[in-house]
Amino acid sequence: MPRTYPLEKTRNLGIIAHIDAGKTTVSERVLFYTGVSHKIGEVHTGDTVMDWMEQERERGITITSAATTAFWIPSYRKGDKNFEYQINLIDTPGHIDFTVEVKRSLRVLDGAVVVFDGVAGVEPQSETNWYYADEYNVPRVCFINKLDRMGASFEKSLNSIYERLTKNAAPIQLPIGSEANFSGIVDLIEQKAFSFEGELGSKIVEIPIPENMKADVAKHRSFLVEKVAETDDELLHLYLEGKDISIADIKRVLRKAVIAGKITPVMCGSALKNKGVQLMLDAVVDYLPSPMDLPPIKGTDFKTNENMTREAKDTEPLVGLAFKIATDPFVGSLSYYRVYGGILKRGSYVFNSTKNEQERIGRILRMHANQREDVEEVYAGEIAAIVGLKSTTTGDTLCDPAFPMVLEKITFPEPVIGVRIEPKTKVDQEKMGTALRRLAEEDPTFRVAGDPETGETIISGMGELHLEIIVDRMKREFKVEANVGRPQVAYKETILSEAEAEGKYIRQSGGRGQYGHVWLKVAPLERGKGFVFVDAIKGGDVPREYIPAVEKGIKEALSKGVVAGYTMIDIEVTLFDGSYHEVDSSEAAFKIAGSMAFQEASRLAKPIILEPIMKTQIIVPQDFLGEVTGDLNSRRGRIEAINDRASIKIIEAKVPLSEMFGYATQLRSMTQGRGSFTMEFDSYEQVPKNIEQLIVEGKRK
C-alpha cells in the first residue's frame, strides 16, 4: 500500500502544558474540527476521547499520553484537498507524577504546542516541559488559552513567557477583548481580524480590526517583522531599507526560524469557548516541521560503535524507537513506535539493537486514543503501535537486521516515594506479581523491589497520586486487591570525602580455596552523575578477567548504603591495586572482595543521607499568606519568591518531600479550602544531622 500523505505534509505533534491549562480541551477541539470525532468531549462531563481511562475521567486529569491521527486543510485554503496534512497528535499529562509521559513523547515528536492558562501564565510544570523540549530540540508554538476567564490577561501571560521561558517568543496574534468580552483574534501577519461563529465556532468569519486596536496591532506587527527579519540576511536588507516585506516572505522565513528554534510564535484563544483552535492548527502546518525539515536521526553502529545517521526517507534501512509500552485490555501489550527511516511491514523481522534480540512484527495498529485500526505498513516519519513484542521495553531501538543501529536511550527521573504493598488474599498474591511486572514494563518511573530484611514488596514512583493510580489500575485491570502502607521517602546515601580501603577475601577449605584481594579509592561526584567505575590497574596486579567481577561486587554493595541501608549514588570508585592467587582466585572471590572494600571505604569517606527536595508552588489568598509561610518554615521549607496575581499570592519554595505528606489537607484547613499547591522533584540534598539520626533509628526499628 503506497504512502497516502507525502512526508512534507506529515506533522508529529505533542500538546504539552501544566495541569489544568486546558490541553485535553484543546485536543478535543482539534479532533472535532479535523473530523476525527463528531461530538466535542468535555473534561468536566467525563466524555473526552483523549482521556479515555476510567481514572482520567473520574479525576478530570490526563494520566497517560494518548495518540491519534487527524487530517487538516488550513482554513485559508477553503477546503482544497490538495493541501490536506496528516497530523499525528499526542496529548500528554500535565501532572508532575506522570512527567515520564511528557518526556518520552517529546523524544519522538517533531513539534509541540505549549498551552498556557491565560490567568496563570507560566506555571511550574510548564517550565519542566519546556526544558524537556529544549533537551530534545523540539520546535514549538505557544497557545495562551482560557482568555475568556475572569482575570485572564494576554499581556501578563506573554510577559511570564519572556521572563521564565524564552526571550525568543513573538506574538503572531492578538486577542480582541478579554475575559467575558473576548470575542475574536487579530492575525498580525495577515493584518486581518476573525471571529468564530456557527455551531461550536466552526465558521471563521473575517471582521474589521477594531478601531481602538489599530495602533496596538501596528506596534506588535512591526516588532514581529523586525524579529523575523533579524533571522534572514535578505529580509534584513529589505527591512533596513524600509521596503515592504510580503506576507509570503514573512511566513517562509518565520517557518525557518521556528524550526531552528530562533523564534517561538505565540497565539491566543479559548478552547472551551471554541475560539482560536483552527488558527492554531493553521500555524502547526505553516510553521512546525515535517520529519523532512529536521536533521537526520543520530545513533551509533551496533557493531563498531561509530557515530552514524539515518535520514527520514522510505528508501533508507528501517530504524525507529519504541517510546512507550502500554497494556491494552483487548490486544495485550502495545509498543508505541516512531519510524525515523525506512518502512515497518507487518510479518517482517526486526532487530532490537538495545537488547540484541530479534522480534517479529505481528499486527501494526494506527491508534485513535483507545480505538485502533489495523495497517499493513508504517512509513518514515510516522507513529504507530506494534502488538505483542516479547522483549522490547521503553527506549529500545528496533531496526533492519542487515543494518543494525542503536539510537540514544531515553533517561528517566528516579522515583522519590515508596509504599509497602501486600496482597489481601492468597489468590491476589499469585496475580499481584504479574500485575506489578506489567505495570513496571509500561512505566519506567515505577519500580518494584523486595525488602530483604522484612520480605515485604515496596513499590516506588514519582508521587502519591502516581502510586494511588497504580494501585487503582491493579484493582480494575488485573483484579488484584492489595493493602497499602504509608508513603515513605526514597532517601539515598552518598559520601563527602575521598577514602581508600582494602578488601581481602580468603577462604581455605579441603580442596581449592578462595582468594580475592583489592584496593579501592572512593570519591564523591556532583549530584546526578550516578556511579563511575575507574580501572587503574597497572602491570596485572589484578588479572583482566576478574575486573568486571570487582565492578559487579561494588554495584551490589551500592544498593545497601552504610548509614541506613539506602541506595548510594554519585560516587566514583577507582580500582588501583590488589593481588591474586594462581590457583585459588576466582570471579566470586573478587566480587566479594570488591564489595567488602567498597563498604569499608564508604564508611571512612564521611557517608551522609540525601533526601528529595521538591520545587513547590503554593497559591493562596492574600489574607492567609502569613500563616502559610510560617507553616512552610516549620516544614524546613526555603521560600524563594512571593509573586502577585490579582488578589492572590503565589509562593515559590523548596521543601523536603518528607515534610509534605498530608499537606493538601493542612493547606485547605489553613486557607478555608481556598489554597492549592503543586510540587515537582527538584534535587537531592543532605539531610540535617538531627533528622539523619531519626531516619537511622526508624530504619533499625
XYZ file of C-alpha atoms in Angstrom:
701
model
C 0.000 0.000 0.000
C 1.637 3.291 -1.062
C 2.067 6.241 1.307
C -1.182 8.239 1.471
C 0.359 11.564 2.512
C 3.759 12.860 1.332
C 6.321 13.239 4.126
C 6.389 17.032 3.851
C 2.666 17.025 4.719
C 3.122 15.000 7.917
C 3.298 16.644 11.352
C 4.155 14.755 14.547
C 2.734 16.995 17.203
C 2.558 16.983 21.008
C 0.317 19.103 23.196
C 2.091 19.899 26.478
C 1.206 22.092 29.471
C 0.847 22.418 33.226
C -2.108 20.587 34.766
C -5.440 22.387 34.138
C -4.132 24.711 31.401
C -6.625 23.085 29.011
C -4.529 20.632 26.954
C -7.206 17.964 26.677
C -9.876 20.569 25.834
C -7.590 21.851 23.032
C -7.031 18.254 21.817
C -10.795 17.560 21.801
C -11.376 20.692 19.650
C -8.617 19.550 17.277
C -10.356 16.162 16.869
C -13.719 17.850 16.275
C -12.511 20.433 13.726
C -10.443 17.825 11.844
C -13.453 15.494 11.660
C -11.982 12.649 13.762
C -14.858 12.976 16.248
C -18.334 14.289 15.506
C -19.038 15.498 19.036
C -16.875 17.570 21.333
C -15.947 15.732 24.525
C -15.556 17.797 27.698
C -13.259 17.119 30.657
C -15.894 18.278 33.180
C -18.532 15.876 31.813
C -16.081 12.945 31.583
C -16.696 12.071 27.925
C -13.410 13.081 26.265
C -11.841 10.938 23.541
C -8.225 11.523 24.602
C -8.793 10.974 28.358
C -10.301 7.508 27.920
C -9.131 5.731 31.109
C -11.703 5.499 33.913
C -9.217 7.046 36.348
C -8.736 10.035 33.998
C -12.459 10.669 33.601
C -13.109 10.409 37.335
C -10.339 12.844 38.278
C -10.596 15.154 35.254
C -6.840 14.898 34.579
C -4.684 13.235 31.923
C -2.665 10.273 33.237
C -1.367 8.560 30.115
C -0.429 10.206 26.822
C -2.959 9.307 24.115
C -2.062 9.227 20.412
C -4.353 9.844 17.469
C -4.119 10.699 13.768
C -6.061 13.609 12.266
C -6.151 15.376 8.888
C -6.290 19.132 8.387
C -6.688 21.530 5.466
C -5.578 25.050 6.526
C -8.629 27.291 6.954
C -7.312 29.796 4.367
C -7.218 27.010 1.717
C -11.050 26.826 1.759
C -11.271 23.019 1.799
C -8.813 22.351 -1.091
C -7.934 18.609 -0.695
C -4.525 19.197 -2.365
C -3.438 20.952 0.813
C -4.516 18.304 3.342
C -1.974 17.453 6.074
C -1.672 14.370 8.287
C -1.226 15.282 11.975
C -0.096 12.559 14.390
C -1.171 14.043 17.710
C -0.131 13.093 21.249
C -1.993 14.641 24.212
C 0.315 14.436 27.255
C -0.397 14.711 31.011
C 0.240 17.930 32.942
C 0.571 16.412 36.429
C 4.174 16.101 37.624
C 3.621 12.497 38.805
C 3.213 11.475 35.139
C 6.092 13.540 33.762
C 7.559 10.369 32.163
C 4.744 10.530 29.595
C 5.780 14.036 28.513
C 9.465 13.205 28.356
C 9.135 10.075 26.243
C 6.594 11.718 23.923
C 8.830 14.760 23.292
C 11.700 12.394 22.456
C 9.874 11.229 19.309
C 7.865 14.314 18.311
C 8.897 16.873 15.708
C 6.964 19.816 17.160
C 4.873 20.844 20.146
C 2.036 23.191 21.040
C 2.645 24.534 24.550
C -0.669 25.539 26.145
C -0.782 28.185 28.888
C -3.610 29.225 31.185
C -4.451 32.870 30.314
C -4.920 33.659 34.024
C -1.884 31.859 35.483
C 0.612 32.239 32.593
C 3.755 30.114 33.062
C 3.337 27.522 35.861
C 5.912 25.073 37.345
C 5.127 22.108 35.095
C 5.103 24.433 32.042
C 8.767 25.150 32.863
C 9.673 21.468 33.294
C 8.015 20.544 29.983
C 9.689 23.499 28.260
C 13.123 22.288 29.405
C 12.338 18.743 28.199
C 11.504 20.260 24.791
C 14.809 22.203 24.910
C 16.672 18.976 25.748
C 15.336 17.298 22.595
C 15.433 20.495 20.431
C 11.692 20.344 19.730
C 10.407 23.420 17.815
C 7.241 24.762 19.423
C 4.421 27.282 19.222
C 2.619 28.733 22.251
C -1.144 28.922 22.706
C -2.412 31.173 25.515
C -5.732 29.542 26.368
C -8.697 30.423 28.638
C -8.688 34.129 27.684
C -12.446 34.164 28.397
C -11.850 33.558 32.126
C -12.083 36.232 34.766
C -8.607 37.626 35.459
C -7.200 36.429 32.103
C -4.548 38.661 30.533
C -2.730 38.002 27.251
C -0.047 40.613 28.069
C 0.688 39.197 31.550
C 0.882 35.630 30.232
C 3.151 36.764 27.380
C 5.437 38.569 29.844
C 5.653 35.433 32.005
C 6.850 33.522 28.899
C 9.515 36.207 28.277
C 10.651 36.186 31.911
C 10.599 32.470 32.713
C 10.989 30.559 29.442
C 12.410 32.390 26.432
C 13.178 35.862 25.074
C 12.522 34.443 21.573
C 8.723 34.459 21.957
C 6.865 36.649 19.441
C 3.073 37.088 19.285
C 1.603 36.412 15.826
C -1.947 37.083 17.097
C -3.669 39.481 19.489
C -6.991 38.877 21.288
C -9.984 41.142 20.667
C -11.337 41.965 24.124
C -10.636 39.960 27.273
C -12.421 37.944 29.957
C -16.201 37.865 29.221
C -15.691 40.300 26.289
C -13.138 38.088 24.463
C -14.708 37.883 21.018
C -12.076 37.218 18.345
C -8.464 37.264 17.184
C -6.294 39.584 15.078
C -3.740 37.855 12.821
C -0.663 40.139 12.885
C 0.935 38.683 9.750
C -2.139 38.973 7.529
C -3.436 42.064 9.428
C -6.918 40.580 9.495
C -9.374 40.023 12.331
C -11.528 36.917 12.779
C -14.486 35.828 14.873
C -15.712 32.243 15.346
C -19.386 31.688 14.687
C -21.887 28.972 13.797
C -22.231 25.677 15.625
C -19.297 25.202 18.054
C -17.274 28.022 16.479
C -16.601 26.072 13.290
C -17.269 29.049 10.981
C -14.358 31.510 10.784
C -15.629 34.963 9.793
C -13.354 37.849 8.808
C -14.302 41.076 10.628
C -12.816 44.602 10.643
C -9.968 45.240 13.104
C -11.480 47.305 15.968
C -10.506 50.999 15.773
C -9.172 51.027 19.340
C -6.714 48.190 18.470
C -5.171 49.550 15.281
C -2.226 51.314 16.968
C -1.519 48.210 19.104
C -1.700 45.928 16.037
C 0.737 48.179 14.111
C 3.188 48.207 17.053
C 3.104 44.402 17.533
C 3.335 43.724 13.793
C 6.373 45.980 13.486
C 8.021 44.066 16.388
C 7.210 40.725 14.715
C 8.519 41.759 11.268
C 11.743 43.062 12.826
C 12.225 39.826 14.804
C 11.627 37.701 11.678
C 13.894 39.889 9.514
C 16.758 39.546 12.019
C 16.961 35.807 11.255
C 17.432 36.228 7.462
C 20.042 38.412 5.682
C 17.896 39.038 2.603
C 14.865 40.138 4.642
C 17.021 42.230 6.980
C 18.360 44.116 3.960
C 14.810 44.914 2.789
C 13.749 45.854 6.320
C 16.660 48.259 6.861
C 15.920 49.925 3.522
C 12.359 50.474 4.715
C 10.836 48.352 1.935
C 7.648 46.338 2.315
C 8.123 42.640 3.095
C 5.494 40.349 1.571
C 3.292 38.079 3.710
C 4.668 35.031 1.844
C 8.264 36.053 2.738
C 7.379 36.657 6.404
C 5.741 33.193 6.623
C 8.605 31.458 4.781
C 11.335 32.973 6.985
C 9.275 32.598 10.186
C 8.910 28.879 9.419
C 12.707 28.520 9.089
C 13.234 30.490 12.321
C 10.720 28.346 14.278
C 12.329 25.100 13.077
C 15.784 26.451 14.022
C 14.486 27.417 17.487
C 15.155 31.140 16.914
C 11.522 32.288 17.280
C 8.564 30.823 19.190
C 5.241 32.156 17.833
C 2.592 32.963 20.451
C -1.130 32.586 19.677
C -4.258 33.054 21.742
C -7.780 31.718 22.164
C -10.249 29.887 24.357
C -10.644 26.202 23.545
C -13.682 25.830 25.836
C -15.458 28.693 24.044
C -14.346 27.330 20.617
C -12.181 30.299 19.647
C -8.754 30.167 18.012
C -8.126 26.413 17.705
C -8.423 26.320 13.888
C -5.904 29.174 13.529
C -3.588 27.300 15.901
C -3.852 24.255 13.578
C -3.040 26.528 10.616
C 0.127 27.619 12.457
C 1.026 23.961 13.137
C 1.088 23.147 9.401
C 2.611 26.529 8.457
C 5.448 26.735 10.983
C 6.148 23.398 12.695
C 8.457 20.957 10.895
C 7.703 17.839 8.912
C 10.142 14.936 9.505
C 11.988 16.098 6.351
C 12.750 19.523 7.851
C 14.743 18.083 10.736
C 18.340 16.814 10.701
C 18.828 13.032 10.190
C 18.466 10.959 13.364
C 21.787 10.257 15.096
C 22.855 6.939 16.552
C 25.772 4.515 16.722
C 26.671 1.491 14.639
C 25.684 -1.656 16.576
C 28.925 -3.485 15.644
C 31.598 -0.741 15.615
C 30.008 1.832 17.992
C 30.874 4.579 15.498
C 28.534 7.562 15.077
C 26.073 7.302 12.181
C 22.883 8.972 10.928
C 19.750 7.881 9.104
C 17.546 10.176 7.009
C 13.746 10.390 7.123
C 13.209 8.514 3.850
C 11.226 5.378 2.993
C 14.200 4.119 0.946
C 16.549 4.052 3.971
C 17.029 0.870 6.075
C 14.445 0.676 8.880
C 15.239 2.337 12.203
C 12.916 3.620 14.927
C 12.348 3.964 18.651
C 9.848 2.170 20.900
C 8.951 5.089 23.162
C 6.016 3.743 25.185
C 4.734 0.344 26.282
C 1.043 0.057 27.155
C -1.263 -2.780 28.172
C -4.427 -2.826 26.078
C -7.308 -4.905 27.519
C -8.288 -6.118 24.014
C -4.985 -6.792 22.213
C -2.450 -7.198 25.050
C 0.927 -5.452 25.092
C 1.319 -2.471 22.733
C 4.659 -0.873 21.833
C 4.281 2.681 20.508
C 6.907 3.099 17.814
C 8.247 6.108 15.888
C 9.721 5.230 12.479
C 12.701 7.508 11.730
C 13.783 5.884 8.454
C 12.582 3.050 6.221
C 9.259 1.170 6.267
C 7.942 -1.114 9.023
C 5.977 -4.019 7.486
C 3.601 -6.497 9.074
C 5.062 -10.016 9.262
C 8.684 -8.825 8.945
C 11.526 -9.486 11.384
C 13.275 -6.572 13.079
C 16.371 -6.401 15.269
C 16.181 -4.933 18.783
C 19.698 -3.484 18.887
C 19.335 -2.327 22.510
C 18.647 -5.875 23.748
C 20.498 -7.736 20.936
C 17.394 -9.798 20.116
C 15.205 -10.424 17.086
C 11.475 -9.587 17.137
C 8.682 -10.472 14.705
C 6.162 -7.799 13.773
C 2.679 -9.320 14.111
C -0.015 -6.635 13.968
C 0.552 -2.921 13.393
C -2.118 -0.518 14.632
C -2.796 3.143 13.975
C -4.158 4.443 17.274
C -7.065 6.825 17.829
C -6.840 7.206 21.652
C -8.142 3.746 22.741
C -9.627 2.897 19.305
C -7.383 1.117 16.826
C -7.114 0.497 13.100
C -5.012 -2.304 11.536
C -2.463 -1.240 8.906
C -0.071 -3.279 6.765
C 2.911 -0.911 6.951
C 4.113 2.324 8.520
C 6.395 4.763 6.726
C 9.298 7.017 7.742
C 8.160 9.866 9.968
C 5.020 8.096 11.216
C 3.932 6.798 14.634
C 2.094 3.514 15.188
C 1.671 0.757 17.780
C 3.032 -2.793 17.421
C 1.193 -5.667 19.129
C 2.863 -8.356 21.230
C 6.627 -7.707 21.097
C 8.353 -10.097 23.509
C 11.400 -8.265 24.903
C 11.038 -4.645 23.766
C 10.795 -2.010 26.513
C 10.644 1.812 26.578
C 13.590 3.416 24.787
C 14.630 0.353 22.718
C 15.757 0.724 19.106
C 14.124 -1.551 16.506
C 15.924 -1.630 13.174
C 16.695 -3.552 9.989
C 18.729 -6.688 10.958
C 21.051 -6.088 7.976
C 21.868 -2.501 9.045
C 21.860 -2.537 12.862
C 21.957 0.854 14.580
C 21.419 1.995 18.176
C 19.582 5.256 18.935
C 20.145 7.218 22.142
C 18.072 5.846 25.033
C 15.628 7.980 26.998
C 16.751 8.881 30.527
C 14.056 8.948 33.194
C 13.896 10.594 36.629
C 14.374 8.389 39.692
C 11.325 7.587 41.880
C 11.146 9.713 45.050
C 8.428 7.989 47.072
C 7.664 4.378 48.015
C 4.957 2.372 49.781
C 4.787 -1.153 51.127
C 2.149 -3.271 49.417
C 0.775 -6.709 50.234
C -1.950 -8.830 48.618
C -5.203 -9.255 50.554
C -5.656 -12.969 49.803
C -3.664 -15.978 48.568
C -5.325 -15.655 45.140
C -4.284 -11.977 44.940
C -0.709 -12.952 45.832
C -0.334 -15.027 42.672
C -1.798 -12.292 40.454
C -0.008 -9.353 42.111
C 3.449 -10.284 40.783
C 2.162 -10.397 37.184
C 0.272 -7.109 37.584
C 3.251 -5.260 39.060
C 5.598 -6.612 36.388
C 3.250 -5.493 33.589
C 2.811 -2.028 35.118
C 6.587 -1.632 35.606
C 7.157 -2.541 31.933
C 4.769 0.262 30.950
C 6.183 2.934 33.229
C 9.962 3.382 33.660
C 9.456 5.693 36.679
C 7.582 2.947 38.562
C 9.810 0.438 40.387
C 9.103 -2.769 42.298
C 11.583 -4.147 44.840
C 11.610 -6.589 47.734
C 12.901 -5.562 51.169
C 15.326 -8.396 52.035
C 15.063 -7.689 55.797
C 11.272 -7.855 56.085
C 10.354 -9.795 52.938
C 7.830 -7.079 52.001
C 7.221 -5.714 48.498
C 7.939 -1.986 48.043
C 6.614 -0.034 45.050
C 8.171 3.344 44.225
C 7.049 6.189 41.981
C 7.029 9.926 41.338
C 4.375 10.910 43.892
C 1.395 9.877 45.995
C -1.058 10.226 43.085
C 1.201 8.117 40.837
C 1.152 5.214 43.316
C -2.559 5.675 44.017
C -3.288 5.285 40.277
C -1.029 2.190 40.083
C -2.934 0.505 42.956
C -6.254 1.521 41.357
C -5.190 0.042 37.999
C -4.138 -3.204 39.701
C -7.626 -3.457 41.138
C -9.536 -2.576 37.942
C -7.396 -4.034 35.172
C -5.802 -7.019 36.923
C -8.486 -7.674 39.612
C -5.865 -7.618 42.392
C -6.882 -6.353 45.840
C -3.987 -5.062 47.966
C -3.272 -3.394 51.303
C -1.011 -0.355 51.016
C 1.249 1.043 53.752
C 2.083 4.673 54.484
C 4.121 6.527 51.844
C 7.861 6.529 52.503
C 10.519 8.838 51.117
C 13.100 7.327 48.765
C 16.218 8.515 50.607
C 19.661 7.998 49.067
C 23.176 7.922 50.503
C 26.461 9.371 49.279
C 29.916 10.375 50.595
C 31.517 13.769 51.227
C 35.247 12.966 51.033
C 37.767 10.622 49.441
C 38.980 7.444 51.138
C 40.883 4.233 50.392
C 40.269 0.746 51.710
C 41.397 -2.843 51.238
C 39.126 -5.796 50.619
C 40.565 -9.270 51.204
C 38.520 -12.429 50.867
C 40.423 -15.619 51.746
C 38.776 -18.987 52.452
C 40.675 -22.239 52.845
C 38.759 -25.488 52.710
C 39.714 -29.073 51.939
C 40.288 -28.593 48.213
C 40.706 -25.418 46.225
C 40.312 -22.241 48.341
C 39.034 -18.741 47.547
C 41.318 -15.726 47.169
C 40.418 -12.177 46.153
C 42.298 -9.026 47.153
C 41.710 -5.420 46.001
C 42.446 -1.827 46.991
C 39.782 0.767 46.127
C 39.578 4.547 46.302
C 36.158 6.254 46.555
C 35.449 9.908 45.724
C 32.246 11.978 45.687
C 30.738 13.106 42.357
C 28.437 16.056 41.739
C 24.674 15.429 42.058
C 23.113 13.439 39.270
C 26.331 11.822 37.987
C 25.441 8.347 39.312
C 28.172 5.705 39.628
C 31.511 5.733 37.793
C 33.971 2.820 37.895
C 37.630 3.527 37.008
C 40.073 0.694 36.269
C 43.568 1.955 37.217
C 45.279 -1.448 37.491
C 48.843 -1.434 36.140
C 51.018 -4.468 35.486
C 48.395 -7.154 36.068
C 48.129 -6.973 39.890
C 44.509 -7.983 39.309
C 44.077 -10.087 36.130
C 41.863 -8.595 33.430
C 39.220 -11.325 33.692
C 38.497 -10.511 37.367
C 37.994 -6.737 36.967
C 34.313 -6.988 35.788
C 33.648 -9.166 38.883
C 35.074 -6.428 41.164
C 32.792 -3.851 39.478
C 29.804 -6.174 39.907
C 30.565 -6.570 43.629
C 30.739 -2.768 44.043
C 27.410 -2.303 42.212
C 25.739 -4.815 44.529
C 27.206 -3.026 47.571
C 25.842 0.317 46.243
C 22.283 -0.932 46.739
C 22.805 -1.113 50.529
C 24.377 2.016 51.976
C 26.488 2.115 55.144
C 24.442 4.712 57.108
C 20.881 3.352 56.941
C 20.877 0.862 54.076
C 19.620 3.203 51.313
C 20.997 3.081 47.746
C 24.273 5.004 47.321
C 24.614 7.481 44.449
C 27.087 9.939 42.878
C 30.283 8.054 43.720
C 33.424 7.377 41.675
C 35.262 4.166 42.591
C 38.828 3.549 41.399
C 40.366 0.054 41.498
C 44.116 0.776 41.800
C 45.786 -2.247 43.397
C 45.334 -5.817 44.549
C 46.784 -9.314 44.292
C 45.721 -12.764 43.185
C 46.485 -16.438 43.684
C 47.331 -18.663 40.716
C 45.007 -21.455 41.868
C 42.556 -20.072 44.430
C 41.461 -16.803 42.777
C 38.004 -16.756 41.181
C 35.399 -14.258 39.959
C 33.251 -14.931 43.040
C 36.174 -14.184 45.396
C 36.983 -10.877 43.652
C 33.315 -9.897 43.617
C 33.133 -10.346 47.425
C 36.492 -8.552 47.904
C 35.235 -5.601 45.799
C 32.055 -5.392 47.863
C 33.985 -5.530 51.188
C 36.493 -2.865 50.105
C 33.743 -0.542 48.890
C 31.775 -0.757 52.115
C 34.894 -0.131 54.199
C 35.988 2.842 52.037
C 32.468 4.314 52.182
C 32.489 4.205 55.992
C 35.737 6.207 56.001
C 34.531 8.777 53.434
C 32.029 10.697 55.610
C 28.815 8.997 54.413
C 25.584 11.009 54.608
C 21.878 10.567 53.817
C 20.298 12.594 50.997
C 16.607 13.490 50.769
C 14.467 14.577 47.783
C 13.696 18.312 47.746
C 10.516 19.374 45.939
C 10.037 22.581 43.965
C 6.670 23.747 45.316
C 4.267 26.446 44.152
C 1.522 27.409 46.600
C -1.373 29.661 45.561
C -3.154 31.361 48.490
C -5.412 34.387 49.059
C -3.557 37.437 50.478
C -5.233 37.063 53.930
C -3.610 33.676 54.632
C -0.069 34.478 53.450
C 1.461 34.832 56.938
C 0.048 31.561 58.257
C 1.066 29.573 55.160
C 4.650 30.936 55.084
C 5.014 30.247 58.827
C 3.862 26.665 58.255
C 6.331 26.278 55.360
C 9.218 27.411 57.583
C 8.219 24.803 60.177
C 8.450 22.193 57.387
C 12.102 23.155 56.673
C 10.948 24.948 53.502
C 13.040 27.636 51.777
C 10.842 30.391 50.312
C 12.457 31.654 47.108
C 9.869 34.143 45.826
C 6.397 35.519 46.554
C 4.594 36.887 43.488
C 1.245 38.619 42.997
C -1.559 37.586 40.697
C -4.711 39.723 41.058
C -5.756 39.322 44.728
C -3.806 36.133 45.384
C -0.204 35.369 46.328
C 1.990 32.759 44.668
C 4.710 31.320 46.909
C 7.674 29.589 45.223
C 9.524 27.365 47.704
C 11.749 24.321 48.016
C 10.592 21.855 50.665
C 11.794 18.342 51.642
C 9.357 15.694 50.381
C 9.244 14.047 53.836
C 7.589 17.218 55.206
C 4.903 17.374 52.501
C 2.837 14.261 53.276
C -0.736 15.263 54.037
C -0.005 18.880 53.102
C -3.104 19.210 50.894
C -5.405 18.726 53.909
C -3.364 21.079 56.093
C -3.337 23.799 53.397
C -7.093 23.555 52.935
C -7.737 23.922 56.662
C -5.371 26.930 56.910
C -6.985 28.737 53.932
C -10.674 27.798 54.359
C -10.343 25.498 51.336
C -9.104 28.300 49.035
C -5.399 27.386 48.803
C -3.871 24.995 46.274
C -0.365 23.761 45.532
C 1.697 21.816 43.014
C 5.092 20.259 43.530
C 7.722 18.502 41.460
C 11.070 16.888 42.202
C 13.971 19.354 42.159
C 17.123 17.721 43.568
C 18.656 15.599 46.332
C 20.199 17.450 49.313
C 21.919 16.442 52.547
C 19.634 15.661 55.485
C 20.363 17.676 58.675
C 22.170 15.615 61.344
C 19.237 15.560 63.816
C 16.877 14.260 61.089
C 19.501 11.737 59.915
C 19.585 10.303 63.444
C 15.789 9.834 63.406
C 15.922 8.156 59.959
C 18.623 5.694 61.119
C 16.686 4.845 64.299
C 13.431 4.438 62.344
C 15.157 2.101 59.899
C 16.555 -0.025 62.744
C 13.073 -0.422 64.260
